[in-house]
PDB file of C-alpha atoms in Angstrom:
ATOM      1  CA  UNK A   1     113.779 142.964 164.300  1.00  0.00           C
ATOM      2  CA  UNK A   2     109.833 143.040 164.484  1.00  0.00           C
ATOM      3  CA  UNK A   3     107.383 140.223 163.036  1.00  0.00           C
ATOM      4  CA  UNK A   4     106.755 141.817 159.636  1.00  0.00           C
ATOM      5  CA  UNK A   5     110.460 142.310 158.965  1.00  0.00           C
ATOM      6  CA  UNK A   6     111.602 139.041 160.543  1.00  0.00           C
ATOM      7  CA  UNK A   7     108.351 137.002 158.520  1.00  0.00           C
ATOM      8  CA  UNK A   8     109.570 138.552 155.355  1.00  0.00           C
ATOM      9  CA  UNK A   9     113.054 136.454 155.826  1.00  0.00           C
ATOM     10  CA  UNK A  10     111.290 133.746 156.684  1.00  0.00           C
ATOM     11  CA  UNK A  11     108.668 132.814 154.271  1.00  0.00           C
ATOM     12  CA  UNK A  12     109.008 131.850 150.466  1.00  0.00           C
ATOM     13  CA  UNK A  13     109.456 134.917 147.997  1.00  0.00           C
ATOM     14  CA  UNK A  14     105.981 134.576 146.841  1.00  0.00           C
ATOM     15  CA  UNK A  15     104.204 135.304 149.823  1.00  0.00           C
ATOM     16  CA  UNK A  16     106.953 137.473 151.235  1.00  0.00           C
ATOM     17  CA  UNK A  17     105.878 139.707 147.651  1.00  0.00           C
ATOM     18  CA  UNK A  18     102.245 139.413 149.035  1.00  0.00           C
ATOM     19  CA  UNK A  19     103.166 140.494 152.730  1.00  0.00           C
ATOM     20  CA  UNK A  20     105.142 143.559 151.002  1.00  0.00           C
ATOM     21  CA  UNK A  21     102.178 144.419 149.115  1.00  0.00           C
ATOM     22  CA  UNK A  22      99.859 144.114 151.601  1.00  0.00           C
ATOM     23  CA  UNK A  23     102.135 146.362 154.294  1.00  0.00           C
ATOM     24  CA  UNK A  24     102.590 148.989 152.023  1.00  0.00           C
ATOM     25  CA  UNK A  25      98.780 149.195 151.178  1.00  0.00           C
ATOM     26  CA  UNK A  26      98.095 149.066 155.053  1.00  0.00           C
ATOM     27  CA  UNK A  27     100.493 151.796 155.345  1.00  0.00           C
ATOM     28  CA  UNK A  28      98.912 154.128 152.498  1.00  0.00           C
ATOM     29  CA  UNK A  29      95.065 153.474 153.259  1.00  0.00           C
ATOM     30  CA  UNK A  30      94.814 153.091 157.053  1.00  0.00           C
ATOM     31  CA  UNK A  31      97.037 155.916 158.079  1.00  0.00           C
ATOM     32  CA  UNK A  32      98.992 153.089 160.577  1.00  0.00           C
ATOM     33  CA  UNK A  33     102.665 154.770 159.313  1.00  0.00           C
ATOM     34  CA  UNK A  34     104.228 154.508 162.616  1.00  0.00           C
ATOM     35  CA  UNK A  35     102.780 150.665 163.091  1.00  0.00           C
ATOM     36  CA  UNK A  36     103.735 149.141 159.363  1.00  0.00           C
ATOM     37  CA  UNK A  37     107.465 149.163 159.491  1.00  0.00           C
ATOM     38  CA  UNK A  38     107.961 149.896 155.218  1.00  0.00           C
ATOM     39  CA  UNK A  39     111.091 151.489 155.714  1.00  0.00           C
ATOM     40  CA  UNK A  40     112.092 148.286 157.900  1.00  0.00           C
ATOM     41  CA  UNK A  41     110.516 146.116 154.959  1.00  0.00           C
ATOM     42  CA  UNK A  42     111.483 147.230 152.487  1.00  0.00           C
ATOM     43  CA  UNK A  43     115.075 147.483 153.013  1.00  0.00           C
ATOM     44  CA  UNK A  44     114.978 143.867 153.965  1.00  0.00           C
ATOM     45  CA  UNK A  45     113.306 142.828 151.245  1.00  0.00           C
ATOM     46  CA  UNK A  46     116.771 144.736 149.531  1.00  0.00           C
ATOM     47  CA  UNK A  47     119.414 142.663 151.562  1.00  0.00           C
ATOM     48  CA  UNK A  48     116.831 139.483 150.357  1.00  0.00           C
ATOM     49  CA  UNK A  49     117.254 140.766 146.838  1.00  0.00           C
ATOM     50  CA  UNK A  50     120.709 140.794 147.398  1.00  0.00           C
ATOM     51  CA  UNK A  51     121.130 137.051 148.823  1.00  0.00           C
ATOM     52  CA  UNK A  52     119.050 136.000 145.973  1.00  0.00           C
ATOM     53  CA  UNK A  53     115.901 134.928 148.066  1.00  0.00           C
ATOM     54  CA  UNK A  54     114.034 137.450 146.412  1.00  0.00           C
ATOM     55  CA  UNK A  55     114.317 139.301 142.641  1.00  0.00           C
ATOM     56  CA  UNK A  56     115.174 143.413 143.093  1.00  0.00           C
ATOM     57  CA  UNK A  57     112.930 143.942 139.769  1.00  0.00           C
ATOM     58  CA  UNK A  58     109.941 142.184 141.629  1.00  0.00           C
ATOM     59  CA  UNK A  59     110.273 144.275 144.717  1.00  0.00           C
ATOM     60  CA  UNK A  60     110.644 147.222 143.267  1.00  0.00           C
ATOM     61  CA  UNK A  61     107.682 146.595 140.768  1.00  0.00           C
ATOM     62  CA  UNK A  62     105.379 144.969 143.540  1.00  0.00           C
ATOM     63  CA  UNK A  63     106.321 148.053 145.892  1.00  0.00           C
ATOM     64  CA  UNK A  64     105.507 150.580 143.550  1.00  0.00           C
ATOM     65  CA  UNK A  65     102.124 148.909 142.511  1.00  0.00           C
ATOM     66  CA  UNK A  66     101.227 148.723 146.165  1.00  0.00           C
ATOM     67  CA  UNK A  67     101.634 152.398 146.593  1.00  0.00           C
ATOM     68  CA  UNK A  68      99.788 152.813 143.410  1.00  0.00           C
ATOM     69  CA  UNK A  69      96.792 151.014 144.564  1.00  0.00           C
ATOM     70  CA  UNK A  70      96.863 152.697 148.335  1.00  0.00           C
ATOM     71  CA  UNK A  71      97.793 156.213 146.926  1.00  0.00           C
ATOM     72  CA  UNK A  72      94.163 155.878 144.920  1.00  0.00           C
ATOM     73  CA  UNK A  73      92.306 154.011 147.506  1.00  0.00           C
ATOM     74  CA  UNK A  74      93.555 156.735 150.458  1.00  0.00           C
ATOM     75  CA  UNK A  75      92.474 159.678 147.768  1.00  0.00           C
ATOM     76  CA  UNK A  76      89.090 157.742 147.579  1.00  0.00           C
ATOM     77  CA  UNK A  77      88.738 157.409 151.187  1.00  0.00           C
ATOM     78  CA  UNK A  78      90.034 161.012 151.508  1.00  0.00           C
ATOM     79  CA  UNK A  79      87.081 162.084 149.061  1.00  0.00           C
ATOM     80  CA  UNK A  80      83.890 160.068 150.729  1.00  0.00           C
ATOM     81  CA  UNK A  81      85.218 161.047 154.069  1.00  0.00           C
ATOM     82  CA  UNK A  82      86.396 164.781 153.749  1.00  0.00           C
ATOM     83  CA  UNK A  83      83.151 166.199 154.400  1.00  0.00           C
ATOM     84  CA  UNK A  84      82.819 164.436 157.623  1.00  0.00           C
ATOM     85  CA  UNK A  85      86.616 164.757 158.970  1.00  0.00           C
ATOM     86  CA  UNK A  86      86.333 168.439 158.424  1.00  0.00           C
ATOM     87  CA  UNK A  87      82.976 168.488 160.293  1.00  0.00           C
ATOM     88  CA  UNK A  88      83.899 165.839 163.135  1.00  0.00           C
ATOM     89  CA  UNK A  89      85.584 166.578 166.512  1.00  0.00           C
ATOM     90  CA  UNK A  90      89.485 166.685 164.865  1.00  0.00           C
ATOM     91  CA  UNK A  91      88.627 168.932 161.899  1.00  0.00           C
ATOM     92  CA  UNK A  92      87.098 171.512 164.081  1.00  0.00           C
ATOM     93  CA  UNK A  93      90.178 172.043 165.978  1.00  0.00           C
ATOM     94  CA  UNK A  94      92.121 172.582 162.676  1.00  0.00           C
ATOM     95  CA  UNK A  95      91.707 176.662 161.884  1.00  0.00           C
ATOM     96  CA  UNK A  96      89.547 177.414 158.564  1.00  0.00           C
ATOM     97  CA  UNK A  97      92.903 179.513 157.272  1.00  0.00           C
ATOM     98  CA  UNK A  98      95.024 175.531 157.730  1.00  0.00           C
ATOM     99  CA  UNK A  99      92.424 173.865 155.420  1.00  0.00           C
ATOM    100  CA  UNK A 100      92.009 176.942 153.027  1.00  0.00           C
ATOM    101  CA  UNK A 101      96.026 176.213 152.760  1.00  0.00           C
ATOM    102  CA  UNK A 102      95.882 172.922 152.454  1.00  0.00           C
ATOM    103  CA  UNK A 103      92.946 173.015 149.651  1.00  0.00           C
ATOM    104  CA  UNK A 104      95.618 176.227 147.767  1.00  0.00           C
ATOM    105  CA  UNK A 105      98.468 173.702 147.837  1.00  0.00           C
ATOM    106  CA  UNK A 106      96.660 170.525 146.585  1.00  0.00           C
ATOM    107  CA  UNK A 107      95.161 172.975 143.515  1.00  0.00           C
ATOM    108  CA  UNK A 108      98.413 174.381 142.831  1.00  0.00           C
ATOM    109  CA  UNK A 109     100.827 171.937 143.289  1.00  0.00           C
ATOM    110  CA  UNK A 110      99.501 168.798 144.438  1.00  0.00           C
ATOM    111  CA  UNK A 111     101.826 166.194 141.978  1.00  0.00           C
ATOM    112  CA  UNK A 112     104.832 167.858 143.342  1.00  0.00           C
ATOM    113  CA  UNK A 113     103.809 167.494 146.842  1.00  0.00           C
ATOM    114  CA  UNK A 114     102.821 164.059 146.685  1.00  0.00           C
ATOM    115  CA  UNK A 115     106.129 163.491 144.758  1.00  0.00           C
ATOM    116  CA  UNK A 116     108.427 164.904 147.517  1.00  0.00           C
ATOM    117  CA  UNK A 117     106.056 163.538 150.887  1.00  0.00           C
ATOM    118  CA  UNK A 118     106.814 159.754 149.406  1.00  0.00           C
ATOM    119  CA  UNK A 119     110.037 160.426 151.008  1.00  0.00           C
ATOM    120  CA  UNK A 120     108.838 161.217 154.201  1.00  0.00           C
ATOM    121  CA  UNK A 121     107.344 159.009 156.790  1.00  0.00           C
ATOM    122  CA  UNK A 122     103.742 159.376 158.016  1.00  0.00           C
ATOM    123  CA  UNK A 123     103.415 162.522 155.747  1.00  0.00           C
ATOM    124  CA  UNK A 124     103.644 159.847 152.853  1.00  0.00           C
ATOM    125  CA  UNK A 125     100.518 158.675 153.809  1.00  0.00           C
ATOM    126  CA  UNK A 126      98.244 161.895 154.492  1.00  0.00           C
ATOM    127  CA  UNK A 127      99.248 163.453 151.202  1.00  0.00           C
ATOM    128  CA  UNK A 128      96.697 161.618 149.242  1.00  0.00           C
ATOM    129  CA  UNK A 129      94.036 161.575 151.714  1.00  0.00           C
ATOM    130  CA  UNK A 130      94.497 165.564 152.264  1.00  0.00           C
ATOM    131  CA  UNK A 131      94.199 165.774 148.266  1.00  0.00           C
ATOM    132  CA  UNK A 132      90.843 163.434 148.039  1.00  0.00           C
ATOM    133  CA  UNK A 133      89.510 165.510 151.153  1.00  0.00           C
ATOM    134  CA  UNK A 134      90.023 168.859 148.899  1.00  0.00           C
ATOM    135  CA  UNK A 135      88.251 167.341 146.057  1.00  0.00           C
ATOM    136  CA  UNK A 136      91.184 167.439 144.050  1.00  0.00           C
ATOM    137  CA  UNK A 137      90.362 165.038 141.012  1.00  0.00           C
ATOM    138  CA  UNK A 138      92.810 161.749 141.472  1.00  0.00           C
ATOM    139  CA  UNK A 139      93.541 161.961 137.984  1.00  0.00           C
ATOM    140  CA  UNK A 140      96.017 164.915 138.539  1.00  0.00           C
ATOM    141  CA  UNK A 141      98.049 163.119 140.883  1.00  0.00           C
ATOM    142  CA  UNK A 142      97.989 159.955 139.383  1.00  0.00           C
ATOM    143  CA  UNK A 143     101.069 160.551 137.584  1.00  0.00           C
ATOM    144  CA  UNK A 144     103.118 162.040 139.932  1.00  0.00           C
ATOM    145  CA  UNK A 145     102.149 158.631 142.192  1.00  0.00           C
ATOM    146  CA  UNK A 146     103.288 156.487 139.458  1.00  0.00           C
ATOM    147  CA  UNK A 147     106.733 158.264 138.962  1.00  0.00           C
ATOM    148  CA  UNK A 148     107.337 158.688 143.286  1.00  0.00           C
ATOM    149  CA  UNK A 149     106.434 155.216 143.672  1.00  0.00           C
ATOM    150  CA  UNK A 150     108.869 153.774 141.455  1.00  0.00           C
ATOM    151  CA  UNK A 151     111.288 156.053 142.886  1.00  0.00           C
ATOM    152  CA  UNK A 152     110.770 155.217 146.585  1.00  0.00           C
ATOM    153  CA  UNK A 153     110.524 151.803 145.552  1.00  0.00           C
ATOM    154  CA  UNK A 154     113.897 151.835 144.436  1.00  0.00           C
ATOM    155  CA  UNK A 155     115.438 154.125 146.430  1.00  0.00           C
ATOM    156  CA  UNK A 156     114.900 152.040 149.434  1.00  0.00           C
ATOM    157  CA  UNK A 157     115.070 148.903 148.321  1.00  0.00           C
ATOM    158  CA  UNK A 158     118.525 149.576 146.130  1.00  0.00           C
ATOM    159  CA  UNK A 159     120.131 150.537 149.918  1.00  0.00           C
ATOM    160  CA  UNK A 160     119.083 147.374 151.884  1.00  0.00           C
ATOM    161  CA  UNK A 161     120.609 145.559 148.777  1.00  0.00           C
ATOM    162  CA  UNK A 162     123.373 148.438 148.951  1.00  0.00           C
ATOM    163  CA  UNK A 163     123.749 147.780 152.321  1.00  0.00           C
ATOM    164  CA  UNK A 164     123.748 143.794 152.140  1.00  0.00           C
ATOM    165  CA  UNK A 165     126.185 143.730 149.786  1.00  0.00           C
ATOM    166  CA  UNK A 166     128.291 146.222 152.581  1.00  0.00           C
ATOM    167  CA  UNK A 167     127.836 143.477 155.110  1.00  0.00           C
ATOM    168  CA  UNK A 168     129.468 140.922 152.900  1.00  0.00           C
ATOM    169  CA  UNK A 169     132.415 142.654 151.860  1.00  0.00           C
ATOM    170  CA  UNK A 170     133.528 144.063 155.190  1.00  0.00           C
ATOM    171  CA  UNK A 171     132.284 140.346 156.211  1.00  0.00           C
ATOM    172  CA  UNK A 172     134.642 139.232 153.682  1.00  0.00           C
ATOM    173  CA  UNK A 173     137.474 141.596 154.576  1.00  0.00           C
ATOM    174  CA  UNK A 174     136.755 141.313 158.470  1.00  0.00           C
ATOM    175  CA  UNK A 175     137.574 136.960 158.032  1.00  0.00           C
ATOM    176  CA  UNK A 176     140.665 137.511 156.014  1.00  0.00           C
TER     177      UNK A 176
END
């Protein structure tokens, strides 16, 4: 178990709601994915729910906030830096035919992408920085955020609880 997952079990469920909130934001702005264990959290934070140290509804809603708020600050960062990441050392090395498909996609179906990439680890977290570096106005993918957010919210915090309540009954089963 690592710190984050191991200090959300630990700590009263207010600041364990602040430590989820803060991870998940970490995750979406700072493009650290592979350090900020959310998959690790927030399934946790599930089995929590289901022990009763922490309220499913409050994950969930303080999850999906969280992604809310780092979905629009990475498309803001994505935006003020663009220019520079596609003139710096890494953006040179990506072809001008990758970013002219990257800047088609985000125009013509950049909801849906950032919809389905919630879903996927580290991609999750470039998908709104890619749209803010293609100038793609946040306001189209601000709904699309909203609904994956509350979906990935759920999704994986509904199978640590899932999976807690698993634990008990072959617990319960495995003592009989």
């Amino acid at each position: 178990m690592n710190s984050l997952t191991g200090l959300l079990s630990q700590i009263p469920p207010g600041p364990a709601y602040a430590v989820l909130a803060a991870a998940i934001i970490a995750e979406s702005v700072l493009l650290v994915g592979a350090l900020v264990p959310t998959l690790a959290l927030m399934l946790t934070a599930g089995a929590l729910a289901r022990t009763g140290s922490m309220n499913l509804l409050w994950i969930v809603a303080v999850a999906a906030s969280a992604v809310m708020i780092g979905d629009a600050l990475a498309h803001r960062t994505g935006h003020l830096l663009g220019p520079r990441l596609r003139a710096g050392k890494v953006g040179r090395r990506i072809p001008a035919a990758a970013w002219r498909r990257a800047e088609t996609l985000m125009n013509k179906r950049a909801g849906q992408t950032l919809l389905l990439l919630r879903f996927i680890p580290v991609l999750r977290t470039l998908a709104p920085h890619l749209a803010g570096v293609t100038g793609l106005p946040y306001r189209r993918i601000a709904p699309y955020s909203a609904l994956a957010s509350v979906a990935w919210a759920s999704v994986e915090s509904g199978a640590g609880y899932t999976a807690a309540l698993s634990v008990q009954h072959l617990s319960a089963i495995g003592g009989s």
